Amino acid sequence: MFPNEIVIVIKDLEAKEIVDFHRSGDLVYSFENKYILKVSDDIARLKSEYEKDLWISKYVSSPKPIKFVCFENKAYYLREYLEGQVLCSNKYLENPILLIDLLSEGIKILHNTKVDDKKFVIDNEYNTLIHGDFCLPNILAVDDKVVGFIDLGDSGIGDPWRDYAWCIWSLEYNLKTKDYTPLLLEKLNISFDEEKYRKYIN
């Protein structure tokens, strides 16, 4: 089912397909909370994610890449499993105040991280480390503290508003209301910038 280079690592671990919280079209498997395997027809995109993970895992808590293999016109990316509960889980959706605290904490962790390897510069005007797809399913928490980030294929050095925009969009999408957006903006200590919001969301 999987290339030999992958099988050697996962050995006899049980594979479980993950169908929640991802919309990329990739097949995603978990191996007993030890590894995550992504399988995609989009080889270039998945290879970029692998390379980004190699880079950003030096700076923030994120999955450690294990193996990237191309086999029969598909890409197979195996990485370590990162423990934590996604912020779009019911626990956090039912407690929007805590959710907003965690979103603010997560953004500040990223944006305050100093990066000396500027390998992936998205926008030369900025020196900020950004996630690039800062949505609720991509932030992990344990004991109500942010512990890491996943799906970092769009990460790099760029405009922090790229993260703000997706954070706002994802909060409103998951809560199905804009009622909590003012509190999020307050926690982030920013004012809403409609021009940048539309630039990054559209």
GROMACS .gro file of C-alpha atoms in nm:
model
  202
    1MET     CA    1   0.000   0.000   0.000
    2PHE     CA    2   0.287   0.238   0.085
    3PRO     CA    3   0.641   0.265  -0.059
    4ASN     CA    4   0.905   0.044   0.104
    5GLU     CA    5   1.091   0.347   0.243
    6ILE     CA    6   0.779   0.435   0.440
    7VAL     CA    7   0.695   0.078   0.542
    8ILE     CA    8   1.041   0.033   0.694
    9VAL     CA    9   0.968   0.318   0.936
   10ILE     CA   10   0.605   0.245   1.026
   11LYS     CA   11   0.666  -0.135   1.041
   12ASP     CA   12   0.371  -0.305   1.210
   13LEU     CA   13   0.198   0.008   1.340
   14GLU     CA   14  -0.175   0.023   1.273
   15ALA     CA   15  -0.283   0.279   1.014
   16LYS     CA   16  -0.595   0.490   1.071
   17GLU     CA   17  -0.721   0.731   0.807
   18ILE     CA   18  -0.793   1.084   0.932
   19VAL     CA   19  -1.089   1.245   0.760
   20ASP     CA   20  -1.157   1.539   0.994
   21PHE     CA   21  -1.030   1.896   0.969
   22HIS     CA   22  -0.844   1.884   0.638
   23ARG     CA   23  -0.966   2.001   0.299
   24SER     CA   24  -0.655   1.962   0.084
   25GLY     CA   25  -0.775   1.647  -0.090
   26ASP     CA   26  -0.474   1.456   0.048
   27LEU     CA   27  -0.511   1.118   0.211
   28VAL     CA   28  -0.394   1.144   0.572
   29TYR     CA   29  -0.310   0.852   0.801
   30SER     CA   30  -0.216   0.831   1.168
   31PHE     CA   31   0.004   0.550   1.297
   32GLU     CA   32  -0.075   0.495   1.665
   33ASN     CA   33  -0.001   0.858   1.755
   34LYS     CA   34   0.360   0.815   1.647
   35TYR     CA   35   0.356   0.925   1.283
   36ILE     CA   36   0.137   1.110   1.035
   37LEU     CA   37   0.151   1.019   0.667
   38LYS     CA   38   0.019   1.244   0.392
   39VAL     CA   39  -0.035   1.108   0.042
   40SER     CA   40  -0.098   1.350  -0.243
   41ASP     CA   41  -0.114   1.376  -0.620
   42ASP     CA   42   0.024   1.729  -0.583
   43ILE     CA   43   0.389   1.633  -0.547
   44ALA     CA   44   0.527   1.988  -0.561
   45ARG     CA   45   0.296   2.115  -0.287
   46LEU     CA   46   0.365   1.827  -0.051
   47LYS     CA   47   0.740   1.851  -0.113
   48SER     CA   48   0.721   2.221  -0.027
   49GLU     CA   49   0.542   2.135   0.298
   50TYR     CA   50   0.815   1.883   0.380
   51GLU     CA   51   1.087   2.142   0.317
   52LYS     CA   52   0.903   2.408   0.518
   53ASP     CA   53   0.868   2.167   0.810
   54LEU     CA   54   1.241   2.094   0.800
   55TRP     CA   55   1.304   2.467   0.823
   56ILE     CA   56   1.043   2.590   1.071
   57SER     CA   57   1.079   2.299   1.315
   58LYS     CA   58   1.411   2.456   1.415
   59TYR     CA   59   1.225   2.755   1.553
   60VAL     CA   60   0.882   2.652   1.682
   61SER     CA   61   0.711   2.337   1.802
   62SER     CA   62   0.600   2.164   1.484
   63PRO     CA   63   0.614   1.816   1.330
   64LYS     CA   64   0.963   1.676   1.263
   65PRO     CA   65   0.987   1.541   0.907
   66ILE     CA   66   1.087   1.175   0.877
   67LYS     CA   67   1.072   1.084   0.510
   68PHE     CA   68   0.958   1.220   0.173
   69VAL     CA   69   0.910   0.971  -0.111
   70CYS     CA   70   0.777   0.997  -0.465
   71PHE     CA   71   0.622   0.671  -0.586
   72GLU     CA   72   0.396   0.601  -0.883
   73ASN     CA   73   0.313   0.969  -0.941
   74LYS     CA   74   0.222   1.032  -0.579
   75ALA     CA   75   0.403   1.205  -0.294
   76TYR     CA   76   0.432   1.040   0.048
   77TYR     CA   77   0.533   1.261   0.338
   78LEU     CA   78   0.589   1.094   0.675
   79ARG     CA   79   0.633   1.311   0.982
   80GLU     CA   80   0.626   1.274   1.356
   81TYR     CA   81   0.290   1.292   1.532
   82LEU     CA   82   0.254   1.608   1.737
   83GLU     CA   83   0.047   1.566   2.052
   84GLY     CA   84  -0.233   1.814   2.113
   85GLN     CA   85  -0.598   1.903   2.058
   86VAL     CA   86  -0.691   2.115   1.758
   87LEU     CA   87  -0.856   2.447   1.838
   88CYS     CA   88  -1.163   2.359   1.630
   89SER     CA   89  -1.252   2.081   1.874
   90ASN     CA   90  -1.579   2.119   2.063
   91LYS     CA   91  -1.396   2.191   2.387
   92TYR     CA   92  -1.273   2.523   2.249
   93LEU     CA   93  -1.566   2.609   2.022
   94GLU     CA   94  -1.789   2.590   2.328
   95ASN     CA   95  -1.559   2.831   2.515
   96PRO     CA   96  -1.491   3.121   2.274
   97ILE     CA   97  -1.313   3.333   2.536
   98LEU     CA   98  -1.055   3.062   2.600
   99LEU     CA   99  -1.034   2.996   2.226
  100ILE     CA  100  -0.948   3.360   2.157
  101ASP     CA  101  -0.683   3.356   2.429
  102LEU     CA  102  -0.521   3.054   2.264
  103LEU     CA  103  -0.537   3.206   1.916
  104SER     CA  104  -0.371   3.522   2.045
  105GLU     CA  105  -0.109   3.315   2.226
  106GLY     CA  106  -0.035   3.112   1.914
  107ILE     CA  107   0.008   3.414   1.688
  108LYS     CA  108   0.236   3.585   1.938
  109ILE     CA  109   0.453   3.272   1.969
  110LEU     CA  110   0.508   3.274   1.593
  111HIS     CA  111   0.540   3.647   1.535
  112ASN     CA  112   0.782   3.698   1.825
  113THR     CA  113   1.014   3.418   1.714
  114LYS     CA  114   1.348   3.540   1.582
  115VAL     CA  115   1.461   3.362   1.267
  116ASP     CA  116   1.818   3.376   1.141
  117ASP     CA  117   1.765   3.149   0.840
  118LYS     CA  118   1.557   3.356   0.597
  119LYS     CA  119   1.531   3.071   0.344
  120PHE     CA  120   1.159   3.115   0.287
  121VAL     CA  121   1.085   3.484   0.242
  122ILE     CA  122   0.732   3.553   0.121
  123ASP     CA  123   0.747   3.932   0.146
  124ASN     CA  124   1.075   4.124   0.166
  125GLU     CA  125   0.909   4.412   0.351
  126TYR     CA  126   0.876   4.207   0.670
  127ASN     CA  127   1.087   4.008   0.914
  128THR     CA  128   0.800   3.823   1.084
  129LEU     CA  129   0.771   3.446   1.103
  130ILE     CA  130   0.419   3.357   0.988
  131HIS     CA  131   0.220   3.037   0.967
  132GLY     CA  132   0.053   3.135   0.641
  133ASP     CA  133  -0.262   2.932   0.713
  134PHE     CA  134  -0.336   3.027   1.073
  135CYS     CA  135  -0.669   2.846   1.107
  136LEU     CA  136  -0.814   2.666   1.407
  137PRO     CA  137  -0.737   2.310   1.286
  138ASN     CA  138  -0.368   2.402   1.252
  139ILE     CA  139  -0.302   2.504   1.613
  140LEU     CA  140  -0.263   2.242   1.887
  141ALA     CA  141  -0.317   2.285   2.260
  142VAL     CA  142  -0.262   2.076   2.573
  143ASP     CA  143  -0.397   2.177   2.914
  144ASP     CA  144  -0.525   2.501   2.759
  145LYS     CA  145  -0.180   2.605   2.637
  146VAL     CA  146  -0.062   2.623   2.277
  147VAL     CA  147   0.190   2.344   2.220
  148GLY     CA  148   0.251   2.350   1.847
  149PHE     CA  149   0.150   2.409   1.487
  150ILE     CA  150   0.078   2.182   1.190
  151ASP     CA  151   0.017   2.218   0.815
  152LEU     CA  152   0.296   2.472   0.769
  153GLY     CA  153   0.327   2.449   0.392
  154ASP     CA  154   0.253   2.822   0.356
  155SER     CA  155   0.486   2.938   0.634
  156GLY     CA  156   0.773   3.178   0.585
  157ILE     CA  157   0.885   3.533   0.652
  158GLY     CA  158   0.607   3.772   0.561
  159ASP     CA  159   0.325   4.008   0.648
  160PRO     CA  160   0.174   3.927   0.990
  161TRP     CA  161  -0.163   4.028   0.848
  162ARG     CA  162  -0.164   3.706   0.648
  163ASP     CA  163  -0.200   3.524   0.982
  164TYR     CA  164  -0.440   3.780   1.127
  165ALA     CA  165  -0.668   3.750   0.824
  166TRP     CA  166  -0.689   3.372   0.833
  167CYS     CA  167  -0.728   3.374   1.210
  168ILE     CA  168  -1.027   3.611   1.185
  169TRP     CA  169  -1.179   3.415   0.899
  170SER     CA  170  -1.136   3.082   1.075
  171LEU     CA  171  -1.278   3.209   1.404
  172GLU     CA  172  -1.589   3.343   1.232
  173TYR     CA  173  -1.625   3.032   1.015
  174ASN     CA  174  -1.601   2.789   1.305
  175LEU     CA  175  -1.813   2.986   1.551
  176LYS     CA  176  -2.059   3.082   1.275
  177THR     CA  177  -2.070   3.439   1.406
  178LYS     CA  178  -1.870   3.762   1.396
  179ASP     CA  179  -1.965   3.848   1.752
  180TYR     CA  180  -1.624   3.755   1.892
  181THR     CA  181  -1.409   3.925   1.631
  182PRO     CA  182  -1.377   4.255   1.826
  183LEU     CA  183  -1.243   4.064   2.127
  184LEU     CA  184  -0.992   3.882   1.907
  185LEU     CA  185  -0.870   4.211   1.760
  186GLU     CA  186  -0.837   4.352   2.112
  187LYS     CA  187  -0.633   4.051   2.225
  188LEU     CA  188  -0.407   4.086   1.923
  189ASN     CA  189  -0.380   4.461   1.984
  190ILE     CA  190  -0.464   4.543   1.621
  191SER     CA  191  -0.735   4.729   1.432
  192PHE     CA  192  -0.925   4.562   1.151
  193ASP     CA  193  -0.763   4.626   0.811
  194GLU     CA  194  -1.025   4.542   0.549
  195GLU     CA  195  -0.787   4.592   0.258
  196LYS     CA  196  -0.534   4.342   0.390
  197TYR     CA  197  -0.806   4.105   0.505
  198ARG     CA  198  -0.949   4.088   0.154
  199LYS     CA  199  -0.601   4.064   0.004
  200TYR     CA  200  -0.515   3.746   0.191
  201ILE     CA  201  -0.854   3.578   0.216
  202ASN     CA  202  -0.969   3.628  -0.144
   0.00000   0.00000   0.00000
